[in-house]
mmCIF file of C-alpha atoms and ligand atoms in Angstrom:
data_model
loop_
_atom_site.group_PDB
_atom_site.id
_atom_site.type_symbol
_atom_site.label_atom_id
_atom_site.label_comp_id
_atom_site.label_asym_id
_atom_site.label_seq_id
_atom_site.Cartn_x
_atom_site.Cartn_y
_atom_site.Cartn_z
ATOM 1 C CA MET L 6 141.585 91.622 101.588
ATOM 2 C CA SER L 7 138.319 93.265 102.639
ATOM 3 C CA GLU L 8 136.039 95.572 100.692
ATOM 4 C CA LEU L 9 134.245 98.824 101.440
ATOM 5 C CA THR L 10 131.245 99.972 99.423
ATOM 6 C CA VAL L 11 130.450 103.663 99.471
ATOM 7 C CA ILE L 12 126.751 104.147 98.736
ATOM 8 C CA VAL L 13 125.798 107.539 97.317
ATOM 9 C CA PRO L 14 122.108 108.337 96.749
ATOM 10 C CA CYS L 15 121.866 110.989 94.046
ATOM 11 C CA LYS L 16 119.014 113.012 92.773
ATOM 12 C CA ASN L 17 120.038 115.678 90.288
ATOM 13 C CA GLU L 18 123.625 115.892 91.508
ATOM 14 C CA GLU L 19 125.516 116.253 88.200
ATOM 15 C CA GLU L 20 127.573 119.170 89.520
ATOM 16 C CA ALA L 21 128.299 117.582 92.875
ATOM 17 C CA ILE L 22 129.339 114.126 91.643
ATOM 18 C CA PRO L 23 132.808 114.970 90.239
ATOM 19 C CA LEU L 24 133.620 117.053 93.342
ATOM 20 C CA PHE L 25 132.455 114.223 95.561
ATOM 21 C CA TYR L 26 134.477 111.634 93.695
ATOM 22 C CA ASP L 27 137.719 113.632 93.876
ATOM 23 C CA GLU L 28 137.325 114.268 97.589
ATOM 24 C CA LEU L 29 136.412 110.646 98.288
ATOM 25 C CA ILE L 30 139.440 109.275 96.453
ATOM 26 C CA LYS L 31 141.670 111.742 98.282
ATOM 27 C CA GLN L 32 140.282 110.785 101.685
ATOM 28 C CA THR L 33 140.300 107.019 101.171
ATOM 29 C CA ALA L 34 143.995 106.650 100.460
ATOM 30 C CA PHE L 35 144.371 105.154 103.941
ATOM 31 C CA LEU L 36 142.332 102.102 102.864
ATOM 32 C CA GLU L 37 145.323 100.658 101.084
ATOM 33 C CA LYS L 38 147.226 100.368 104.360
ATOM 34 C CA ARG L 39 144.231 98.606 105.827
ATOM 35 C CA ASN L 40 144.170 96.167 102.947
ATOM 36 C CA THR L 41 140.650 97.249 102.058
ATOM 37 C CA SER L 42 139.520 97.812 98.506
ATOM 38 C CA LEU L 43 137.033 100.482 97.525
ATOM 39 C CA LYS L 44 133.802 100.297 95.543
ATOM 40 C CA VAL L 45 131.760 103.426 94.866
ATOM 41 C CA LEU L 46 128.104 102.769 94.207
ATOM 42 C CA PHE L 47 126.030 105.702 93.024
ATOM 43 C CA ILE L 48 122.257 105.334 93.135
ATOM 44 C CA ASP L 49 120.525 107.536 90.624
ATOM 45 C CA ASP L 50 117.154 108.241 92.167
ATOM 46 C CA GLY L 51 115.254 109.325 89.068
ATOM 47 C CA SER L 52 117.453 112.294 88.235
ATOM 48 C CA THR L 53 116.347 114.523 85.400
ATOM 49 C CA ASP L 54 119.757 116.125 84.810
ATOM 50 C CA GLY L 55 123.079 114.645 83.718
ATOM 51 C CA THR L 56 123.648 112.527 86.825
ATOM 52 C CA VAL L 57 123.832 109.254 84.886
ATOM 53 C CA ALA L 58 126.261 110.748 82.375
ATOM 54 C CA ALA L 59 128.420 112.160 85.171
ATOM 55 C CA VAL L 60 128.719 108.732 86.818
ATOM 56 C CA ARG L 61 129.344 107.057 83.475
ATOM 57 C CA ALA L 62 132.215 109.458 82.833
ATOM 58 C CA LEU L 63 133.754 108.449 86.183
ATOM 59 C CA ASN L 64 133.231 104.763 85.404
ATOM 60 C CA GLU L 65 135.164 105.131 82.159
ATOM 61 C CA LYS L 66 138.316 106.161 84.005
ATOM 62 C CA ASP L 67 137.741 104.182 87.211
ATOM 63 C CA GLU L 68 136.115 100.765 87.109
ATOM 64 C CA ARG L 69 135.459 100.823 90.860
ATOM 65 C CA VAL L 70 132.604 103.235 90.141
ATOM 66 C CA HIS L 71 129.169 101.650 89.706
ATOM 67 C CA LEU L 72 125.650 102.884 89.171
ATOM 68 C CA ILE L 73 122.155 101.680 89.941
ATOM 69 C CA SER L 74 119.580 103.765 88.159
ATOM 70 C CA PHE L 75 115.938 103.929 89.242
ATOM 71 C CA SER L 76 113.085 104.100 86.755
ATOM 72 C CA ARG L 77 111.787 107.211 88.542
ATOM 73 C CA ASN L 78 112.289 109.087 91.813
ATOM 74 C CA PHE L 79 111.620 106.695 94.692
ATOM 75 C CA GLY L 80 113.164 108.801 97.456
ATOM 76 C CA LYS L 81 116.394 108.613 99.424
ATOM 77 C CA GLU L 82 115.081 105.839 101.678
ATOM 78 C CA ALA L 83 114.601 103.521 98.700
ATOM 79 C CA ALA L 84 117.979 104.566 97.292
ATOM 80 C CA MET L 85 119.741 103.665 100.552
ATOM 81 C CA TYR L 86 117.990 100.308 100.671
ATOM 82 C CA ALA L 87 118.955 99.526 97.075
ATOM 83 C CA GLY L 88 122.546 100.486 97.812
ATOM 84 C CA LEU L 89 122.825 98.364 100.954
ATOM 85 C CA LYS L 90 121.273 95.425 99.138
ATOM 86 C CA ALA L 91 123.661 95.656 96.208
ATOM 87 C CA ALA L 92 126.765 96.389 98.304
ATOM 88 C CA ASP L 93 127.555 92.856 99.451
ATOM 89 C CA SER L 94 130.949 93.725 100.928
ATOM 90 C CA ASP L 95 132.559 93.581 104.365
ATOM 91 C CA TYR L 96 131.802 97.233 105.090
ATOM 92 C CA ALA L 97 129.303 99.704 103.716
ATOM 93 C CA VAL L 98 128.950 103.417 104.240
ATOM 94 C CA ILE L 99 126.177 105.759 103.109
ATOM 95 C CA MET L 100 127.186 109.268 102.053
ATOM 96 C CA ASP L 101 125.391 112.214 100.489
ATOM 97 C CA ALA L 102 126.691 113.378 97.138
ATOM 98 C CA ASP L 103 126.944 117.003 98.235
ATOM 99 C CA LEU L 104 129.921 116.504 100.612
ATOM 100 C CA GLN L 105 127.771 117.387 103.621
ATOM 101 C CA ASP L 106 128.931 114.028 104.960
ATOM 102 C CA PRO L 107 132.690 114.685 105.008
ATOM 103 C CA PRO L 108 134.674 111.696 103.649
ATOM 104 C CA SER L 109 137.557 112.951 105.813
ATOM 105 C CA LEU L 110 135.851 111.311 108.810
ATOM 106 C CA LEU L 111 136.159 107.841 107.306
ATOM 107 C CA GLU L 112 139.613 107.091 108.634
ATOM 108 C CA GLU L 113 138.559 107.851 112.198
ATOM 109 C CA MET L 114 135.360 105.856 111.709
ATOM 110 C CA PHE L 115 137.352 102.811 110.712
ATOM 111 C CA THR L 116 139.394 102.948 113.911
ATOM 112 C CA TYR L 117 136.169 102.399 115.876
ATOM 113 C CA LEU L 118 135.138 99.450 113.715
ATOM 114 C CA ASP L 119 138.517 97.927 114.430
ATOM 115 C CA GLU L 120 137.852 98.457 118.139
ATOM 116 C CA GLY L 121 134.821 96.206 117.816
ATOM 117 C CA TYR L 122 131.888 98.510 117.098
ATOM 118 C CA ASP L 123 129.346 97.254 114.561
ATOM 119 C CA SER L 124 128.523 100.662 113.199
ATOM 120 C CA VAL L 125 129.885 104.182 113.407
ATOM 121 C CA ALA L 126 127.266 106.884 113.011
ATOM 122 C CA THR L 127 127.608 110.625 112.629
ATOM 123 C CA ARG L 128 125.683 113.537 114.002
ATOM 124 C CA ARG L 129 125.772 117.248 113.292
ATOM 125 C CA VAL L 130 126.365 119.297 116.409
ATOM 126 C CA ASN L 131 125.035 122.483 114.859
ATOM 127 C CA ARG L 132 122.753 123.437 112.030
ATOM 128 C CA LYS L 133 124.738 126.404 110.781
ATOM 129 C CA GLY L 134 123.707 127.536 107.315
ATOM 130 C CA GLU L 135 120.227 126.094 107.627
ATOM 131 C CA PRO L 136 117.099 128.293 107.744
ATOM 132 C CA PRO L 137 116.376 128.911 111.486
ATOM 133 C CA ILE L 138 112.731 127.911 111.097
ATOM 134 C CA ARG L 139 113.804 124.553 109.693
ATOM 135 C CA SER L 140 116.222 123.968 112.588
ATOM 136 C CA PHE L 141 113.525 124.913 115.063
ATOM 137 C CA PHE L 142 111.032 122.381 113.736
ATOM 138 C CA ALA L 143 113.712 119.722 113.311
ATOM 139 C CA ARG L 144 114.601 120.077 117.007
ATOM 140 C CA ARG L 145 110.918 119.875 117.997
ATOM 141 C CA PHE L 146 110.540 116.768 115.871
ATOM 142 C CA TYR L 147 113.389 114.903 117.554
ATOM 143 C CA LYS L 148 112.078 115.897 120.987
ATOM 144 C CA LEU L 149 108.600 114.633 120.129
ATOM 145 C CA MET L 150 110.017 111.488 118.589
ATOM 146 C CA ARG L 151 111.954 110.706 121.753
ATOM 147 C CA LYS L 152 108.731 110.969 123.755
ATOM 148 C CA LEU L 153 106.652 108.921 121.350
ATOM 149 C CA SER L 154 108.979 106.137 120.364
ATOM 150 C CA ASP L 155 110.967 103.532 122.244
ATOM 151 C CA THR L 156 113.535 103.433 119.486
ATOM 152 C CA GLU L 157 116.276 105.977 120.024
ATOM 153 C CA ILE L 158 116.510 108.562 117.268
ATOM 154 C CA MET L 159 119.365 111.022 117.743
ATOM 155 C CA ASP L 160 118.937 114.731 117.168
ATOM 156 C CA GLY L 161 121.022 115.800 114.205
ATOM 157 C CA ALA L 162 121.753 112.227 113.168
ATOM 158 C CA ARG L 163 122.837 111.876 109.565
ATOM 159 C CA ASP L 164 122.381 108.836 107.386
ATOM 160 C CA TYR L 165 126.193 108.896 107.093
ATOM 161 C CA ARG L 166 127.109 105.647 108.784
ATOM 162 C CA LEU L 167 129.797 103.033 108.422
ATOM 163 C CA MET L 168 128.502 99.510 108.973
ATOM 164 C CA THR L 169 129.761 95.969 109.111
ATOM 165 C CA LYS L 170 128.160 93.298 106.977
ATOM 166 C CA GLN L 171 126.293 91.927 109.972
ATOM 167 C CA PHE L 172 124.746 95.337 110.626
ATOM 168 C CA VAL L 173 123.844 95.818 106.952
ATOM 169 C CA ASP L 174 122.179 92.407 106.794
ATOM 170 C CA SER L 175 120.133 93.268 109.873
ATOM 171 C CA VAL L 176 118.981 96.528 108.310
ATOM 172 C CA LEU L 177 118.096 94.683 105.107
ATOM 173 C CA SER L 178 116.070 92.115 107.023
ATOM 174 C CA MET L 179 113.587 94.910 107.719
ATOM 175 C CA THR L 180 111.759 94.973 104.436
ATOM 176 C CA GLU L 181 108.966 97.352 105.375
ATOM 177 C CA TYR L 182 107.538 99.553 102.656
ATOM 178 C CA ASN L 183 107.352 102.672 104.840
ATOM 179 C CA ARG L 184 111.032 103.001 105.532
ATOM 180 C CA PHE L 185 112.400 105.397 108.102
ATOM 181 C CA THR L 186 116.052 104.460 108.093
ATOM 182 C CA LYS L 187 117.001 106.727 111.010
ATOM 183 C CA GLY L 188 114.670 104.629 113.152
ATOM 184 C CA ILE L 189 115.665 101.315 111.600
ATOM 185 C CA PHE L 190 119.329 101.934 112.435
ATOM 186 C CA GLY L 191 118.370 102.400 116.074
ATOM 187 C CA TRP L 192 115.940 99.492 116.114
ATOM 188 C CA VAL L 193 118.427 96.841 114.975
ATOM 189 C CA GLY L 194 120.637 97.478 117.988
ATOM 190 C CA PHE L 195 124.315 96.396 118.057
ATOM 191 C CA LYS L 196 127.137 98.599 119.274
ATOM 192 C CA THR L 197 127.168 102.004 117.639
ATOM 193 C CA LYS L 198 129.770 104.719 118.104
ATOM 194 C CA TRP L 199 128.594 108.312 117.531
ATOM 195 C CA ILE L 200 130.895 110.904 116.035
ATOM 196 C CA ASP L 201 130.046 114.611 116.126
ATOM 197 C CA PHE L 202 130.938 117.022 113.393
ATOM 198 C CA GLU L 203 130.213 120.611 112.411
ATOM 199 C CA ASN L 204 127.677 121.180 109.673
ATOM 200 C CA VAL L 205 129.154 121.961 106.256
ATOM 201 C CA ASP L 206 127.442 123.708 103.384
ATOM 202 C CA ARG L 207 126.483 121.891 100.228
ATOM 203 C CA SER L 208 129.357 121.681 97.708
ATOM 204 C CA ALA L 209 127.141 122.302 94.661
ATOM 205 C CA GLY L 210 123.546 122.062 93.538
ATOM 206 C CA LYS L 211 120.661 122.649 95.925
ATOM 207 C CA THR L 212 118.783 120.779 98.634
ATOM 208 C CA LYS L 213 116.046 118.361 97.574
ATOM 209 C CA TRP L 214 114.030 118.976 100.718
ATOM 210 C CA SER L 215 111.192 121.447 100.847
ATOM 211 C CA PHE L 216 109.752 122.404 104.204
ATOM 212 C CA TRP L 217 106.579 120.464 103.381
ATOM 213 C CA GLY L 218 108.660 117.476 102.335
ATOM 214 C CA LEU L 219 110.267 117.461 105.778
ATOM 215 C CA VAL L 220 106.888 117.660 107.505
ATOM 216 C CA LYS L 221 105.717 114.600 105.576
ATOM 217 C CA TYR L 222 108.972 112.819 106.380
ATOM 218 C CA SER L 223 108.471 113.519 110.098
ATOM 219 C CA LEU L 224 104.940 112.132 110.047
ATOM 220 C CA GLU L 225 106.316 109.093 108.253
ATOM 221 C CA GLY L 226 108.849 108.667 111.036
ATOM 222 C CA ILE L 227 106.263 108.950 113.779
ATOM 223 C CA THR L 228 103.823 106.470 112.263
ATOM 224 C CA ALA L 229 106.632 104.069 111.362
ATOM 225 C CA PHE L 230 108.158 103.984 114.833
ATOM 226 C CA SER L 231 105.378 104.696 117.276
ATOM 227 C CA THR L 232 101.783 103.684 117.860
ATOM 228 C CA LYS L 233 101.434 106.121 120.753
ATOM 229 C CA PRO L 234 99.281 108.578 118.733
ATOM 230 C CA LEU L 235 96.609 105.842 118.717
ATOM 231 C CA VAL L 236 96.853 105.565 122.474
ATOM 232 C CA ILE L 237 96.647 109.340 122.786
ATOM 233 C CA SER L 238 93.479 109.465 120.669
ATOM 234 C CA SER L 239 91.909 106.756 122.844
ATOM 235 C CA LEU L 240 92.831 108.748 125.950
ATOM 236 C CA ILE L 241 91.231 111.868 124.485
ATOM 237 C CA GLY L 242 88.085 109.790 123.910
ATOM 238 C CA ILE L 243 88.072 108.524 127.492
ATOM 239 C CA PHE L 244 88.626 112.032 128.819
ATOM 240 C CA PHE L 245 85.604 113.404 126.940
ATOM 241 C CA CYS L 246 83.382 110.490 128.031
ATOM 242 C CA PHE L 247 84.291 111.269 131.608
ATOM 243 C CA LEU L 248 83.639 114.973 131.093
ATOM 244 C CA ALA L 249 80.245 114.196 129.531
ATOM 245 C CA PHE L 250 79.336 112.005 132.489
ATOM 246 C CA VAL L 251 80.140 114.763 134.973
ATOM 247 C CA MET L 252 78.139 117.247 132.899
ATOM 248 C CA ILE L 253 75.089 114.944 132.770
ATOM 249 C CA ILE L 254 75.043 114.699 136.552
ATOM 250 C CA PHE L 255 75.502 118.459 136.860
ATOM 251 C CA ILE L 256 72.648 119.229 134.449
ATOM 252 C CA VAL L 257 70.244 116.691 135.937
ATOM 253 C CA VAL L 258 70.876 117.950 139.453
ATOM 254 C CA ARG L 259 70.524 121.581 138.397
ATOM 255 C CA ARG L 260 67.246 120.773 136.591
ATOM 256 C CA LEU L 261 65.864 119.044 139.690
ATOM 257 C CA VAL L 262 66.977 121.668 142.173
ATOM 258 C CA PHE L 263 66.470 124.937 140.223
ATOM 259 C CA GLY L 264 64.085 123.962 137.369
ATOM 260 C CA ASP L 265 66.349 125.110 134.558
ATOM 261 C CA PRO L 266 64.751 126.913 131.547
ATOM 262 C CA VAL L 267 66.125 126.132 128.024
ATOM 263 C CA ALA L 268 69.265 128.221 127.427
ATOM 264 C CA GLY L 269 72.803 128.041 126.158
ATOM 265 C CA TRP L 270 72.452 127.464 122.419
ATOM 266 C CA ALA L 271 75.766 129.225 121.727
ATOM 267 C CA SER L 272 77.729 127.199 124.230
ATOM 268 C CA LEU L 273 76.078 124.007 122.982
ATOM 269 C CA ILE L 274 77.085 124.572 119.376
ATOM 270 C CA THR L 275 80.642 125.503 120.395
ATOM 271 C CA VAL L 276 81.013 122.285 122.334
ATOM 272 C CA MET L 277 79.576 120.282 119.453
ATOM 273 C CA ILE L 278 81.925 121.774 116.885
ATOM 274 C CA PHE L 279 84.863 121.291 119.213
ATOM 275 C CA LEU L 280 83.996 117.640 119.768
ATOM 276 C CA ALA L 281 83.467 117.070 116.052
ATOM 277 C CA GLY L 282 86.968 118.479 115.531
ATOM 278 C CA VAL L 283 88.439 116.134 118.121
ATOM 279 C CA GLN L 284 86.659 113.220 116.470
ATOM 280 C CA PHE L 285 87.990 114.047 113.027
ATOM 281 C CA PHE L 286 91.458 114.477 114.476
ATOM 282 C CA CYS L 287 91.359 111.029 116.062
ATOM 283 C CA THR L 288 89.861 109.403 112.982
ATOM 284 C CA GLY L 289 92.636 111.052 110.999
ATOM 285 C CA ILE L 290 95.294 109.490 113.229
ATOM 286 C CA LEU L 291 93.632 106.116 112.822
ATOM 287 C CA GLY L 292 93.491 106.688 109.072
ATOM 288 C CA GLN L 293 97.233 107.340 108.953
ATOM 289 C CA TYR L 294 97.946 103.918 110.374
ATOM 290 C CA ILE L 295 95.386 102.188 108.177
ATOM 291 C CA ALA L 296 96.908 103.859 105.125
ATOM 292 C CA LYS L 297 100.359 102.631 106.167
ATOM 293 C CA ALA L 298 99.020 99.117 106.699
ATOM 294 C CA TYR L 299 97.339 99.274 103.292
ATOM 295 C CA LEU L 300 100.613 100.169 101.583
ATOM 296 C CA GLU L 301 102.447 97.416 103.486
ATOM 297 C CA VAL L 302 99.853 94.814 102.478
ATOM 298 C CA LYS L 303 100.116 95.724 98.809
ATOM 299 C CA ASN L 304 103.737 94.662 99.081
ATOM 300 C CA ARG L 305 104.950 96.743 96.168
ATOM 301 C CA PRO L 306 108.662 96.809 95.409
ATOM 302 C CA LEU L 307 110.587 99.616 97.101
ATOM 303 C CA TYR L 308 112.132 100.667 93.806
ATOM 304 C CA LEU L 309 112.459 99.649 90.157
ATOM 305 C CA THR L 310 115.709 99.872 88.276
ATOM 306 C CA ASP L 311 116.371 100.892 84.706
ATOM 307 C CA GLU L 312 118.819 98.173 83.671
ATOM 308 C CA LYS L 313 120.307 99.928 80.676
ATOM 309 C CA ASN L 314 121.676 102.593 82.976
ATOM 310 C CA CYS L 315 123.177 100.235 85.551
ATOM 311 C CA PHE L 316 126.796 99.168 85.533
HETATM 312 N N1 UDP F 7 118.399 112.367 97.486
HETATM 313 C C1 UDP F 7 117.915 111.240 96.828
HETATM 314 N N2 UDP F 7 116.588 111.184 96.519
HETATM 315 C C2 UDP F 7 115.707 112.171 96.847
HETATM 316 C C3 UDP F 7 116.211 113.296 97.550
HETATM 317 C C4 UDP F 7 117.555 113.362 97.852
HETATM 318 O O1 UDP F 7 118.659 110.320 96.512
HETATM 319 O O2 UDP F 7 114.522 112.048 96.529
HETATM 320 C C5 UDP F 7 119.845 112.445 97.813
HETATM 321 C C6 UDP F 7 120.537 113.722 97.363
HETATM 322 O O3 UDP F 7 120.980 113.610 96.034
HETATM 323 C C7 UDP F 7 121.685 113.822 98.347
HETATM 324 C C8 UDP F 7 121.099 113.231 99.621
HETATM 325 O O4 UDP F 7 119.976 112.445 99.211
HETATM 326 O O5 UDP F 7 122.806 113.073 97.947
HETATM 327 C C9 UDP F 7 120.685 114.294 100.623
HETATM 328 O O6 UDP F 7 119.832 115.238 100.010
HETATM 329 P P1 UDP F 7 119.974 116.795 100.266
HETATM 330 O O7 UDP F 7 121.411 117.203 100.273
HETATM 331 O O8 UDP F 7 119.084 117.468 99.277
HETATM 332 O O9 UDP F 7 119.351 116.917 101.717
HETATM 333 P P2 UDP F 7 119.873 117.888 102.897
HETATM 334 O O10 UDP F 7 121.355 117.658 103.033
HETATM 335 O O11 UDP F 7 119.562 119.263 102.469
HETATM 336 O O12 UDP F 7 119.111 117.417 104.091
HETATM 337 MG MG1 MG F 8 122.710 117.846 101.654
#
């Protein structure tokens, strides 16, 4: 007998949880044939609504339902880590509570695990129902990420992924504070099968992502999985040194040949302001990495749980 743990990060999902549970139970009937038991592990990521109560109500009628409750909102990354750590079963899968990760794919996903894959990941082939501006920037981000990082990060990849214990343990062995799970999944390697599916709208409730939140998340991803911005800022520095050198020669020669009178205050100040901007930009990039290193060194826990709400 093997066991599957379904990990569900939840932030303010009281309406979505019962819908999710019903659909999940319906779609996991096939597990019995496989001789696999089911465990549903909700992670309450500092919800301020009735999320805890909703999970408790499910637990009262179904003891396979469990909950880990955080002391405050630590973010989905921390919630996924907590879930994977607590799962401790042969298979684990991460799913959103809003049914945007269709549980109906699970049966197909299992067939690939049985074929010998270590993880089965999912990817949205379209972004229907999403604001166009958000899709546009998301696409740009994945393009940029592919250029900047050696770790493969798929466009449209979801966190919805079925994993074997070996894969989960590898993901858990990366204990970094600045977690970017999409990158970590790629970094650990192993054989991964990708499944495409059409985007579905949220079952209930509303998205927890603001546009600004996504921008911050992207920067997190870039600094966590690439040091190329540092190289780029060094290259910018080298380029301007070279340019300055050429200009010095030009000015000295012109002075000697033509006897140049003092001129060009406007162009001088423009160049100075421009270069000051470039310098701040590069210092900013450096600062990003130092800040990340600072947070890593502090070695704070990724999350804290509120024991009275865990079962
Ligand atoms: N989520 C979370 N913590 C957060 C934000 C989101 O656990 O700080 C959960 C949320 O409850 C949901 C999943 O992460 O189950 C995906 O969030 P959402 O549906 O808002 O993102 P979207 O699908 O719009 O990208
Ligand atoms: Mg969603």
